[in-house]
């Protein structure tokens, strides 16, 4: 029995959903705003998102994609053109109908009836239709292709049940939109974006993912193919962490994205879109959080090292602060993971121990405490967030390197932690993917069994479509299960379909999902 | 008579407004979106904004301000609390009233009457009221102060007359919001932000500005003091390029931002807000553009150097591309203005001369052309955007440094251009501020005189308030003039007020304005 007194009230193993909420609050990442379905992203949560933005944006730019910005408001007419698309989004769109407020007779404000818009505007739920308009203007000739654009933006989908970072009415994301001469080029871009997301998730976020194609019923409204990266959370559920869609000529037809081809004829462009959102922050929490709060992989940590001088509101404080500032500057001169090391000297009021636990809950990778005796001895007290406890004593596992030793040890710890967190998550994920279940009863039994947090099951299937697929989806739904994706790197099929009994053609992941 | 054939159709001296529109189009910066009052910011224009963001964000972070994100939608109740604020914004707000669309009986879409919001939501025109709500939750004790937040966001003000970058219904900006224990701290932050903007405008954007306090009639709705930086455009008009507001306890009262003070009592916080927007891109065009298009100061240029190999669709092309790639890598290894040099090797299809003029119009600081003969001789053909023409010959003023010489000359040119553009704009601005006008008739005569683009006039005034100020404002309006600000560094008053004839107390800038 461990004597460790963890920093959170709720354990993951007891109530994962409550634990998730507690981490967000304890790590000071976000809170409900009071505006229906919208959250406030607080500085620590937003700092992590900014790091994600920076690292993903570098990858986007390196692929020759250019950032641009398109209107927040989309005319209804744009949606009317693509039937499947509007079908998918019409039920959850915020609609602007007026452009002025006036006082009512009770001292309040109401939309001014005299300022009603002739045509209501929709707050973008995604921008295929408005960017399609621009593409139709910008694409005259094959020489203008490929056209590769990306936008960092807020979007709104009027969700009825919301959950911070995972499903909010307003969320932040990037949406890539590209146009190509032909299907082959467009599909290649679809796969490039997918691979970019895989690398971003694994190398930057330390979140292992399975890249694969979504089944027909899970496609983006209006897409020909939808591909995703799926991550396993610590409760065994799947989180779709990024998607890449081959849209065929559907949106090009709707927005009239035509160009003069190499033979002088007129052709429709093939378009692609791909997106990653603030949902990834939720995925980060549920991948790397533990019973002491969040653990932020060093690549994403707004501060990789936090230095806490023990202050006593005495004149000697200035000496210890100067010593710590020197240490801070020494660490900041190092590079780790290709960037200057990010280190904060925290001199805010408060007791050192209380501040330590605040930073533990926030998940700062390395915490360095410096007391008067440390300073005298020229050492620091160093705590790794990924190895917080000494199991034997039940106490925090402080290391005490000499100051100069710390300067070289810290960058090594950070680099090691980045790969260590990925390896830990990958091992857990791999241990929780079950293969070899061959019939629906066994599948239901597995998810209905003793495991509180069952993982994923990879089954063989005959890839039914249309009504036959609907039946499979319905059947799975009764067990709260969903089809995730057909992994790119799955073994070939060699058996029968777990749902239909027909010969299997490929393997698909089945899981509970966020 | 110059023989130069400039790259634009319209000259600044002939029609400044038409010239402005032509630059935006010729430099491929932005275009109308088809959505009322909203523009599409194209990659080159957005790339400049991204550079502004990066440089200003660095300054914001260096001041200890933390980024966060708050909801796009603001409940009406938030506006109802601050009378002056709602008075200022109610007339131009986009109002969301429904959360779903349904098909009408004509095959179109309409807001679903069943999905009407109980309380309409406003699309944020600015975020004092919603961030005030958060501040009231986060500010318990004096130890929580100062609370310094910033948000990069889109905002919407339903403008009736729009102009790209200068006045659009949706625009992008940053809004800083801070809370403090007392008036002195809050005013110090107000001035810190103002000075940050001055430094950003001058050092990064090469736009000289006058920092000063806005007269009472130009205050932000709800503010106690509004300070601005004002820039002179090449047509002599003023552009308010950034503002910093001391809000007193007005918004703290409305949002209930109270804290326990050092004596254990309850006190209202003093709040401050400050913002800079995509308007700055418009200011950049009108400060640095010339009759050949835009000139981008190197600190803001998405690409500082563009290399154009002369390609002929022949096998030899690969050799010249390899040579240019080597040159690109050599330049990219240099640092300029504290960052790695940004250099693009442009191998897109098209004739080198046509591409040269595209980049001239976009304002890339340095263009390097490499033809087969250059390669043989180990030289490059280098064009500076700030010294484009050889006046004598009327031809582009190419330099021909040896390749290795170019590697060292280019960083020096870029650094020189950054200060040169500021010096040029400052000299023009200073030459166009007139002092010594002592009565209203002379003022009217100056602006009604022969100068097509009169500059600014700094006059002495008695700082009238209330109705007396309204009269001055009305009088100025008949001449299309406005009060800009009371410059921080103006000389003390020593005469009489140009408007009232009373003893003057300070000096104020009068100008036409955007």
Tab-separated table of N, CA and C in Angstrom, chain A residues 31-35 38-44 46-47 50 54 57-58 61 66-76 79-80 86 90-101 107-111 117 120-124 130 133-134 137-138 142-143 149 152 154 156 158 160 170 172 348-349, chain B residues 31-35 38-44 46-47 50 54 57-58 61 66-76 79-80 86 90-101 107-111 117 120-124 130 133-134 137-138 142-143 149 152 154 156 158 160 170 172 348-349:
chain	number	residue	atom	x	y	z
A	31	UNK	N	-12.007	27.442	-17.440
A	31	UNK	CA	-13.197	27.378	-16.594
A	31	UNK	C	-14.423	27.719	-17.429
A	32	UNK	N	-15.581	27.379	-16.898
A	32	UNK	CA	-16.822	27.755	-17.568
A	32	UNK	C	-16.920	29.277	-17.591
A	33	UNK	N	-17.484	29.833	-18.672
A	33	UNK	CA	-17.486	31.290	-18.816
A	33	UNK	C	-18.778	31.941	-18.346
A	34	UNK	N	-19.813	31.122	-18.192
A	34	UNK	CA	-21.115	31.732	-17.952
A	34	UNK	C	-21.875	31.944	-19.250
A	35	UNK	N	-21.168	31.937	-20.380
A	35	UNK	CA	-21.827	32.006	-21.682
A	35	UNK	C	-22.029	30.561	-22.136
A	38	UNK	N	-19.549	27.971	-23.842
A	38	UNK	CA	-18.242	28.582	-24.127
A	38	UNK	C	-17.375	28.567	-22.875
A	39	UNK	N	-16.090	28.293	-23.043
A	39	UNK	CA	-15.213	28.289	-21.879
A	39	UNK	C	-14.244	29.474	-21.953
A	40	UNK	N	-13.653	29.776	-20.809
A	40	UNK	CA	-12.530	30.716	-20.771
A	40	UNK	C	-11.267	29.868	-20.715
A	41	UNK	N	-10.355	30.072	-21.643
A	41	UNK	CA	-9.081	29.364	-21.591
A	41	UNK	C	-8.108	30.250	-20.819
A	42	UNK	N	-7.703	29.775	-19.641
A	42	UNK	CA	-6.840	30.568	-18.769
A	42	UNK	C	-5.377	30.487	-19.235
A	43	UNK	N	-4.527	31.369	-18.696
A	43	UNK	CA	-3.170	31.467	-19.259
A	43	UNK	C	-2.403	30.145	-19.374
A	44	UNK	N	-2.475	29.263	-18.384
A	44	UNK	CA	-1.686	28.031	-18.494
A	44	UNK	C	-2.242	27.122	-19.605
A	46	UNK	N	-4.014	28.192	-22.177
A	46	UNK	CA	-3.797	28.856	-23.455
A	46	UNK	C	-2.328	28.796	-23.857
A	47	UNK	N	-1.440	28.851	-22.865
A	47	UNK	CA	-0.007	28.751	-23.159
A	47	UNK	C	0.328	27.412	-23.815
A	50	UNK	N	-0.904	27.648	-27.325
A	50	UNK	CA	0.035	28.466	-28.116
A	50	UNK	C	1.254	27.657	-28.550
A	54	UNK	N	2.341	26.900	-32.346
A	54	UNK	CA	3.656	27.234	-32.879
A	54	UNK	C	4.280	26.023	-33.587
A	57	UNK	N	2.165	25.004	-36.635
A	57	UNK	CA	2.306	26.029	-37.676
A	57	UNK	C	3.645	25.896	-38.405
A	58	UNK	N	4.684	25.585	-37.664
A	58	UNK	CA	5.986	25.360	-38.308
A	58	UNK	C	5.883	24.220	-39.327
A	61	UNK	N	3.802	25.460	-42.389
A	61	UNK	CA	4.579	26.335	-43.271
A	61	UNK	C	5.647	25.540	-44.017
A	66	UNK	N	0.204	28.254	-46.943
A	66	UNK	CA	0.260	29.649	-46.507
A	66	UNK	C	-0.951	30.000	-45.645
A	67	UNK	N	-0.708	30.724	-44.570
A	67	UNK	CA	-1.803	31.173	-43.717
A	67	UNK	C	-2.523	32.367	-44.339
A	68	UNK	N	-3.823	32.413	-44.125
A	68	UNK	CA	-4.655	33.512	-44.604
A	68	UNK	C	-5.816	33.634	-43.623
A	69	UNK	N	-6.699	34.614	-43.862
A	69	UNK	CA	-7.840	34.752	-42.952
A	69	UNK	C	-9.105	35.063	-43.731
A	70	UNK	N	-10.168	34.336	-43.398
A	70	UNK	CA	-11.442	34.444	-44.100
A	70	UNK	C	-12.541	34.853	-43.124
A	71	UNK	N	-13.662	35.384	-43.650
A	71	UNK	CA	-14.690	35.943	-42.760
A	71	UNK	C	-15.276	34.949	-41.756
A	72	UNK	N	-15.575	35.484	-40.580
A	72	UNK	CA	-16.280	34.750	-39.520
A	72	UNK	C	-17.697	34.409	-39.944
A	73	UNK	N	-18.300	35.304	-40.733
A	73	UNK	CA	-19.714	35.134	-41.115
A	73	UNK	C	-19.834	34.524	-42.511
A	74	UNK	N	-20.761	33.588	-42.633
A	74	UNK	CA	-20.976	32.926	-43.924
A	74	UNK	C	-22.438	33.108	-44.331
A	75	UNK	N	-22.658	33.616	-45.544
A	75	UNK	CA	-24.053	33.781	-46.007
A	75	UNK	C	-24.745	32.422	-46.124
A	76	UNK	N	-26.039	32.404	-45.847
A	76	UNK	CA	-26.805	31.156	-45.963
A	76	UNK	C	-26.649	30.515	-47.334
A	79	UNK	N	-24.221	27.766	-47.826
A	79	UNK	CA	-24.538	26.440	-47.286
A	79	UNK	C	-25.541	25.715	-48.155
A	80	UNK	N	-26.394	26.503	-48.796
A	80	UNK	CA	-27.466	25.883	-49.580
A	80	UNK	C	-26.923	25.092	-50.761
A	86	UNK	N	-24.617	20.943	-45.553
A	86	UNK	CA	-25.574	21.684	-44.742
A	86	UNK	C	-26.355	20.730	-43.843
A	90	UNK	N	-26.411	22.196	-40.227
A	90	UNK	CA	-27.518	23.150	-40.025
A	90	UNK	C	-28.103	23.091	-38.626
A	91	UNK	N	-28.003	21.912	-37.997
A	91	UNK	CA	-28.674	21.748	-36.709
A	91	UNK	C	-27.937	22.391	-35.549
A	92	UNK	N	-26.747	22.900	-35.794
A	92	UNK	CA	-25.981	23.413	-34.667
A	92	UNK	C	-25.218	24.688	-35.019
A	93	UNK	N	-25.902	25.613	-35.718
A	93	UNK	CA	-25.207	26.821	-36.142
A	93	UNK	C	-25.757	28.058	-35.440
A	94	UNK	N	-24.851	28.945	-35.039
A	94	UNK	CA	-25.259	30.231	-34.475
A	94	UNK	C	-25.589	31.173	-35.630
A	95	UNK	N	-26.759	31.808	-35.559
A	95	UNK	CA	-27.246	32.622	-36.672
A	95	UNK	C	-27.364	34.080	-36.243
A	96	UNK	N	-26.693	34.960	-36.998
A	96	UNK	CA	-26.774	36.403	-36.752
A	96	UNK	C	-27.912	36.958	-37.585
A	97	UNK	N	-28.838	37.652	-36.934
A	97	UNK	CA	-30.008	38.162	-37.658
A	97	UNK	C	-30.153	39.684	-37.589
A	98	UNK	N	-29.451	40.329	-36.651
A	98	UNK	CA	-29.590	41.783	-36.482
A	98	UNK	C	-28.209	42.425	-36.330
A	99	UNK	N	-28.141	43.741	-36.629
A	99	UNK	CA	-26.854	44.410	-36.506
A	99	UNK	C	-26.890	45.608	-35.557
A	100	UNK	N	-27.878	45.645	-34.697
A	100	UNK	CA	-27.966	46.771	-33.759
A	100	UNK	C	-28.845	46.380	-32.576
A	101	UNK	N	-28.556	46.969	-31.418
A	101	UNK	CA	-29.409	46.799	-30.243
A	101	UNK	C	-30.094	48.127	-29.931
A	107	UNK	N	-35.796	48.890	-19.608
A	107	UNK	CA	-34.428	49.267	-19.241
A	107	UNK	C	-33.380	48.292	-19.741
A	108	UNK	N	-33.811	47.295	-20.504
A	108	UNK	CA	-32.848	46.330	-21.045
A	108	UNK	C	-32.555	46.618	-22.509
A	109	UNK	N	-31.910	45.685	-23.165
A	109	UNK	CA	-31.561	45.837	-24.573
A	109	UNK	C	-32.200	44.714	-25.375
A	110	UNK	N	-32.615	45.046	-26.594
A	110	UNK	CA	-33.127	44.008	-27.506
A	110	UNK	C	-32.574	44.270	-28.903
A	111	UNK	N	-32.567	43.241	-29.744
A	111	UNK	CA	-32.165	43.467	-31.138
A	111	UNK	C	-33.129	44.474	-31.759
A	117	UNK	N	-31.140	41.891	-40.588
A	117	UNK	CA	-30.394	41.628	-41.824
A	117	UNK	C	-31.320	41.080	-42.892
A	120	UNK	N	-29.817	36.418	-43.151
A	120	UNK	CA	-29.072	36.083	-41.934
A	120	UNK	C	-27.691	35.552	-42.288
A	121	UNK	N	-26.771	35.688	-41.345
A	121	UNK	CA	-25.415	35.179	-41.521
A	121	UNK	C	-25.156	34.089	-40.488
A	122	UNK	N	-24.401	33.088	-40.897
A	122	UNK	CA	-24.064	32.001	-39.984
A	122	UNK	C	-22.654	32.244	-39.450
A	123	UNK	N	-22.445	32.008	-38.165
A	123	UNK	CA	-21.087	32.046	-37.612
A	123	UNK	C	-20.413	30.731	-38.041
A	124	UNK	N	-19.264	30.839	-38.705
A	124	UNK	CA	-18.665	29.654	-39.341
A	124	UNK	C	-18.551	28.456	-38.390
A	130	UNK	N	-16.841	29.131	-47.551
A	130	UNK	CA	-16.392	30.515	-47.772
A	130	UNK	C	-15.006	30.516	-48.420
A	133	UNK	N	-15.334	29.849	-52.118
A	133	UNK	CA	-15.606	31.062	-52.907
A	133	UNK	C	-14.309	31.743	-53.325
A	134	UNK	N	-13.395	31.874	-52.374
A	134	UNK	CA	-12.117	32.534	-52.672
A	134	UNK	C	-11.328	31.693	-53.680
A	137	UNK	N	-12.201	32.251	-57.159
A	137	UNK	CA	-11.649	33.484	-57.740
A	137	UNK	C	-10.169	33.354	-58.055
A	138	UNK	N	-9.454	32.580	-57.258
A	138	UNK	CA	-7.992	32.549	-57.349
A	138	UNK	C	-7.459	31.470	-58.280
A	142	UNK	N	-4.117	25.895	-64.379
A	142	UNK	CA	-3.401	24.824	-63.662
A	142	UNK	C	-2.156	25.374	-62.992
A	143	UNK	N	-1.630	26.496	-63.497
A	143	UNK	CA	-0.438	27.087	-62.876
A	143	UNK	C	-0.728	27.608	-61.473
A	149	UNK	N	-3.824	26.578	-48.506
A	149	UNK	CA	-4.130	27.616	-47.528
A	149	UNK	C	-4.410	27.013	-46.158
A	152	UNK	N	-5.954	29.859	-38.912
A	152	UNK	CA	-6.129	29.671	-37.466
A	152	UNK	C	-7.324	30.509	-37.072
A	154	UNK	N	-11.406	30.797	-34.747
A	154	UNK	CA	-12.458	30.270	-33.875
A	154	UNK	C	-13.626	29.820	-34.737
A	156	UNK	N	-17.785	27.917	-34.445
A	156	UNK	CA	-18.898	27.712	-33.509
A	156	UNK	C	-19.818	26.603	-33.992
A	158	UNK	N	-23.155	24.690	-32.276
A	158	UNK	CA	-24.014	24.826	-31.110
A	158	UNK	C	-24.248	23.474	-30.444
A	160	UNK	N	-25.100	20.691	-27.712
A	160	UNK	CA	-26.053	20.667	-26.600
A	160	UNK	C	-25.380	20.207	-25.300
A	170	UNK	N	-17.979	27.206	-28.896
A	170	UNK	CA	-16.914	27.878	-29.634
A	170	UNK	C	-15.623	27.117	-29.354
A	172	UNK	N	-11.252	26.714	-30.815
A	172	UNK	CA	-10.174	27.247	-31.655
A	172	UNK	C	-9.571	26.098	-32.439
A	348	UNK	N	6.488	35.190	-6.999
A	348	UNK	CA	5.194	35.676	-6.502
A	348	UNK	C	5.068	35.389	-5.009
A	349	UNK	N	4.235	36.178	-4.303
A	349	UNK	CA	4.040	35.915	-2.884
A	349	UNK	C	3.470	34.513	-2.668
B	31	UNK	N	-8.710	41.149	-50.260
B	31	UNK	CA	-9.761	41.469	-51.217
B	31	UNK	C	-11.109	41.435	-50.512
B	32	UNK	N	-12.111	42.021	-51.149
B	32	UNK	CA	-13.461	41.954	-50.600
B	32	UNK	C	-13.907	40.499	-50.624
B	33	UNK	N	-14.679	40.112	-49.601
B	33	UNK	CA	-15.046	38.698	-49.473
B	33	UNK	C	-16.398	38.370	-50.085
B	34	UNK	N	-17.201	39.387	-50.343
B	34	UNK	CA	-18.573	39.115	-50.735
B	34	UNK	C	-19.489	39.095	-49.513
B	35	UNK	N	-18.919	38.944	-48.313
B	35	UNK	CA	-19.708	39.048	-47.084
B	35	UNK	C	-19.607	40.504	-46.628
B	38	UNK	N	-16.757	42.462	-44.645
B	38	UNK	CA	-15.671	41.571	-44.245
B	38	UNK	C	-14.709	41.373	-45.410
B	39	UNK	N	-13.419	41.327	-45.120
B	39	UNK	CA	-12.443	41.108	-46.180
B	39	UNK	C	-11.798	39.737	-46.022
B	40	UNK	N	-11.178	39.287	-47.103
B	40	UNK	CA	-10.315	38.116	-47.040
B	40	UNK	C	-8.884	38.651	-46.963
B	41	UNK	N	-8.143	38.239	-45.945
B	41	UNK	CA	-6.740	38.637	-45.863
B	41	UNK	C	-5.931	37.540	-46.544
B	42	UNK	N	-5.312	37.892	-47.670
B	42	UNK	CA	-4.582	36.908	-48.470
B	42	UNK	C	-3.191	36.652	-47.858
B	43	UNK	N	-2.512	35.582	-48.316
B	43	UNK	CA	-1.274	35.180	-47.619
B	43	UNK	C	-0.237	36.284	-47.415
B	44	UNK	N	-0.019	37.149	-48.407
B	44	UNK	CA	1.028	38.169	-48.201
B	44	UNK	C	0.597	39.175	-47.135
B	46	UNK	N	-1.605	38.606	-44.768
B	46	UNK	CA	-1.682	37.923	-43.486
B	46	UNK	C	-0.291	37.646	-42.933
B	47	UNK	N	0.648	37.366	-43.831
B	47	UNK	CA	2.021	37.128	-43.397
B	47	UNK	C	2.598	38.359	-42.697
B	50	UNK	N	1.001	38.465	-39.314
B	50	UNK	CA	1.636	37.456	-38.452
B	50	UNK	C	2.967	37.970	-37.899
B	54	UNK	N	3.824	38.495	-33.994
B	54	UNK	CA	4.961	37.869	-33.328
B	54	UNK	C	5.771	38.908	-32.552
B	57	UNK	N	3.653	40.424	-29.722
B	57	UNK	CA	3.442	39.408	-28.689
B	57	UNK	C	4.699	39.240	-27.827
B	58	UNK	N	5.853	39.281	-28.457
B	58	UNK	CA	7.098	39.203	-27.684
B	58	UNK	C	7.174	40.346	-26.665
B	61	UNK	N	4.555	39.679	-23.834
B	61	UNK	CA	5.018	38.654	-22.893
B	61	UNK	C	6.167	39.187	-22.025
B	66	UNK	N	-0.030	37.849	-19.708
B	66	UNK	CA	-0.256	36.479	-20.159
B	66	UNK	C	-1.421	36.410	-21.136
B	67	UNK	N	-1.253	35.620	-22.195
B	67	UNK	CA	-2.339	35.431	-23.149
B	67	UNK	C	-3.377	34.450	-22.617
B	68	UNK	N	-4.621	34.710	-22.961
B	68	UNK	CA	-5.735	33.844	-22.582
B	68	UNK	C	-6.785	33.992	-23.684
B	69	UNK	N	-7.887	33.248	-23.539
B	69	UNK	CA	-8.935	33.366	-24.556
B	69	UNK	C	-10.318	33.358	-23.909
B	70	UNK	N	-11.136	34.312	-24.341
B	70	UNK	CA	-12.468	34.518	-23.767
B	70	UNK	C	-13.531	34.355	-24.851
B	71	UNK	N	-14.788	34.114	-24.442
B	71	UNK	CA	-15.825	33.802	-25.435
B	71	UNK	C	-16.064	34.896	-26.482
B	72	UNK	N	-16.355	34.423	-27.680
B	72	UNK	CA	-16.759	35.288	-28.793
B	72	UNK	C	-18.094	35.961	-28.515
B	73	UNK	N	-18.953	35.242	-27.801
B	73	UNK	CA	-20.319	35.738	-27.564
B	73	UNK	C	-20.445	36.373	-26.181
B	74	UNK	N	-21.135	37.497	-26.137
B	74	UNK	CA	-21.315	38.213	-24.869
B	74	UNK	C	-22.812	38.378	-24.610
B	75	UNK	N	-23.273	37.951	-23.438
B	75	UNK	CA	-24.697	38.127	-23.122
B	75	UNK	C	-25.056	39.615	-23.049
B	76	UNK	N	-26.275	39.924	-23.443
B	76	UNK	CA	-26.738	41.324	-23.404
B	76	UNK	C	-26.574	41.925	-22.010
B	79	UNK	N	-23.632	44.041	-21.256
B	79	UNK	CA	-23.579	45.391	-21.805
B	79	UNK	C	-24.466	46.347	-21.036
B	80	UNK	N	-25.535	45.777	-20.494
B	80	UNK	CA	-26.505	46.642	-19.821
B	80	UNK	C	-25.905	47.301	-18.584
B	86	UNK	N	-22.208	50.756	-23.475
B	86	UNK	CA	-23.226	50.234	-24.388
B	86	UNK	C	-23.682	51.336	-25.346
B	90	UNK	N	-23.709	49.889	-28.970
B	90	UNK	CA	-24.978	49.209	-29.293
B	90	UNK	C	-25.399	49.384	-30.741
B	91	UNK	N	-24.959	50.504	-31.341
B	91	UNK	CA	-25.444	50.800	-32.692
B	91	UNK	C	-24.762	49.985	-33.774
B	92	UNK	N	-23.758	49.233	-33.419
B	92	UNK	CA	-23.016	48.531	-34.480
B	92	UNK	C	-22.615	47.119	-34.059
B	93	UNK	N	-23.557	46.385	-33.446
B	93	UNK	CA	-23.212	45.054	-32.971
B	93	UNK	C	-23.963	43.969	-33.736
B	94	UNK	N	-23.252	42.890	-34.054
B	94	UNK	CA	-23.891	41.720	-34.667
B	94	UNK	C	-24.534	40.893	-33.563
B	95	UNK	N	-25.800	40.549	-33.763
B	95	UNK	CA	-26.576	39.887	-32.717
B	95	UNK	C	-26.990	38.485	-33.171
B	96	UNK	N	-26.625	37.478	-32.361
B	96	UNK	CA	-27.019	36.092	-32.639
B	96	UNK	C	-28.332	35.835	-31.918
B	97	UNK	N	-29.332	35.370	-32.671
B	97	UNK	CA	-30.661	35.156	-32.071
B	97	UNK	C	-31.143	33.710	-32.174
B	98	UNK	N	-30.519	32.902	-33.035
B	98	UNK	CA	-30.968	31.522	-33.253
B	98	UNK	C	-29.770	30.579	-33.267
B	99	UNK	N	-30.034	29.293	-32.974
B	99	UNK	CA	-28.921	28.338	-32.978
B	99	UNK	C	-29.144	27.169	-33.937
B	100	UNK	N	-30.029	27.354	-34.892
B	100	UNK	CA	-30.273	26.272	-35.849
B	100	UNK	C	-30.921	26.835	-37.101
B	101	UNK	N	-30.659	26.181	-38.224
B	101	UNK	CA	-31.328	26.532	-39.475
B	101	UNK	C	-32.280	25.394	-39.860
B	107	UNK	N	-36.919	25.827	-50.727
B	107	UNK	CA	-35.643	25.137	-50.955
B	107	UNK	C	-34.449	25.865	-50.348
B	108	UNK	N	-34.719	26.943	-49.637
B	108	UNK	CA	-33.622	27.660	-48.983
B	108	UNK	C	-33.574	27.329	-47.497
B	109	UNK	N	-32.798	28.119	-46.757
B	109	UNK	CA	-32.633	27.895	-45.327
B	109	UNK	C	-33.074	29.139	-44.572
B	110	UNK	N	-33.667	28.944	-43.412
B	110	UNK	CA	-34.023	30.069	-42.539
B	110	UNK	C	-33.690	29.697	-41.096
B	111	UNK	N	-33.526	30.722	-40.238
B	111	UNK	CA	-33.334	30.425	-38.817
B	111	UNK	C	-34.569	29.669	-38.323
B	117	UNK	N	-32.913	31.818	-29.302
B	117	UNK	CA	-32.251	31.917	-27.999
B	117	UNK	C	-33.130	32.687	-27.013
B	120	UNK	N	-30.618	36.867	-26.553
B	120	UNK	CA	-29.694	37.002	-27.684
B	120	UNK	C	-28.261	37.203	-27.199
B	121	UNK	N	-27.302	36.847	-28.046
B	121	UNK	CA	-25.882	37.030	-27.728
B	121	UNK	C	-25.278	38.013	-28.718
B	122	UNK	N	-24.356	38.818	-28.222
B	122	UNK	CA	-23.687	39.788	-29.073
B	122	UNK	C	-22.319	39.219	-29.475
B	123	UNK	N	-21.950	39.387	-30.736
B	123	UNK	CA	-20.596	39.026	-31.144
B	123	UNK	C	-19.674	40.139	-30.643
B	124	UNK	N	-18.649	39.793	-29.873
B	124	UNK	CA	-17.860	40.800	-29.153
B	124	UNK	C	-17.372	41.937	-30.057
B	130	UNK	N	-16.782	40.988	-20.791
B	130	UNK	CA	-16.689	39.548	-20.549
B	130	UNK	C	-15.416	39.221	-19.764
B	133	UNK	N	-15.952	39.992	-16.128
B	133	UNK	CA	-16.577	38.884	-15.390
B	133	UNK	C	-15.522	37.924	-14.846
B	134	UNK	N	-14.572	37.567	-15.703
B	134	UNK	CA	-13.522	36.636	-15.275
B	134	UNK	C	-12.660	37.279	-14.189
B	137	UNK	N	-13.977	36.974	-10.811
B	137	UNK	CA	-13.799	35.645	-10.205
B	137	UNK	C	-12.360	35.429	-9.749
B	138	UNK	N	-11.420	36.021	-10.465
B	138	UNK	CA	-10.012	35.705	-10.228
B	138	UNK	C	-9.327	36.639	-9.221
B	142	UNK	N	-5.404	41.353	-2.750
B	142	UNK	CA	-4.398	42.219	-3.386
B	142	UNK	C	-3.244	41.377	-3.943
B	143	UNK	N	-3.054	40.161	-3.395
B	143	UNK	CA	-1.977	39.308	-3.907
B	143	UNK	C	-2.237	38.852	-5.338
B	149	UNK	N	-3.701	40.425	-18.534
B	149	UNK	CA	-4.142	39.476	-19.551
B	149	UNK	C	-4.134	40.112	-20.932
B	152	UNK	N	-5.560	37.634	-28.321
B	152	UNK	CA	-5.536	37.840	-29.772
B	152	UNK	C	-6.857	37.296	-30.298
B	154	UNK	N	-10.640	37.942	-33.023
B	154	UNK	CA	-11.445	38.688	-33.992
B	154	UNK	C	-12.560	39.407	-33.243
B	156	UNK	N	-16.119	42.240	-33.924
B	156	UNK	CA	-17.056	42.676	-34.965
B	156	UNK	C	-17.727	43.977	-34.562
B	158	UNK	N	-20.339	46.604	-36.585
B	158	UNK	CA	-21.077	46.666	-37.838
B	158	UNK	C	-20.929	48.032	-38.501
B	160	UNK	N	-20.828	50.880	-41.289
B	160	UNK	CA	-21.628	51.121	-42.491
B	160	UNK	C	-20.749	51.399	-43.709
B	170	UNK	N	-15.569	42.899	-39.446
B	170	UNK	CA	-14.773	42.012	-38.621
B	170	UNK	C	-13.322	42.443	-38.759
B	172	UNK	N	-9.142	41.836	-36.878
B	172	UNK	CA	-8.311	41.074	-35.944
B	172	UNK	C	-7.534	42.059	-35.085
B	348	UNK	N	8.450	29.142	-58.908
B	348	UNK	CA	7.133	28.962	-59.540
B	348	UNK	C	7.220	29.253	-61.034
B	349	UNK	N	6.302	28.658	-61.829
B	349	UNK	CA	6.333	28.952	-63.260
B	349	UNK	C	6.118	30.449	-63.512
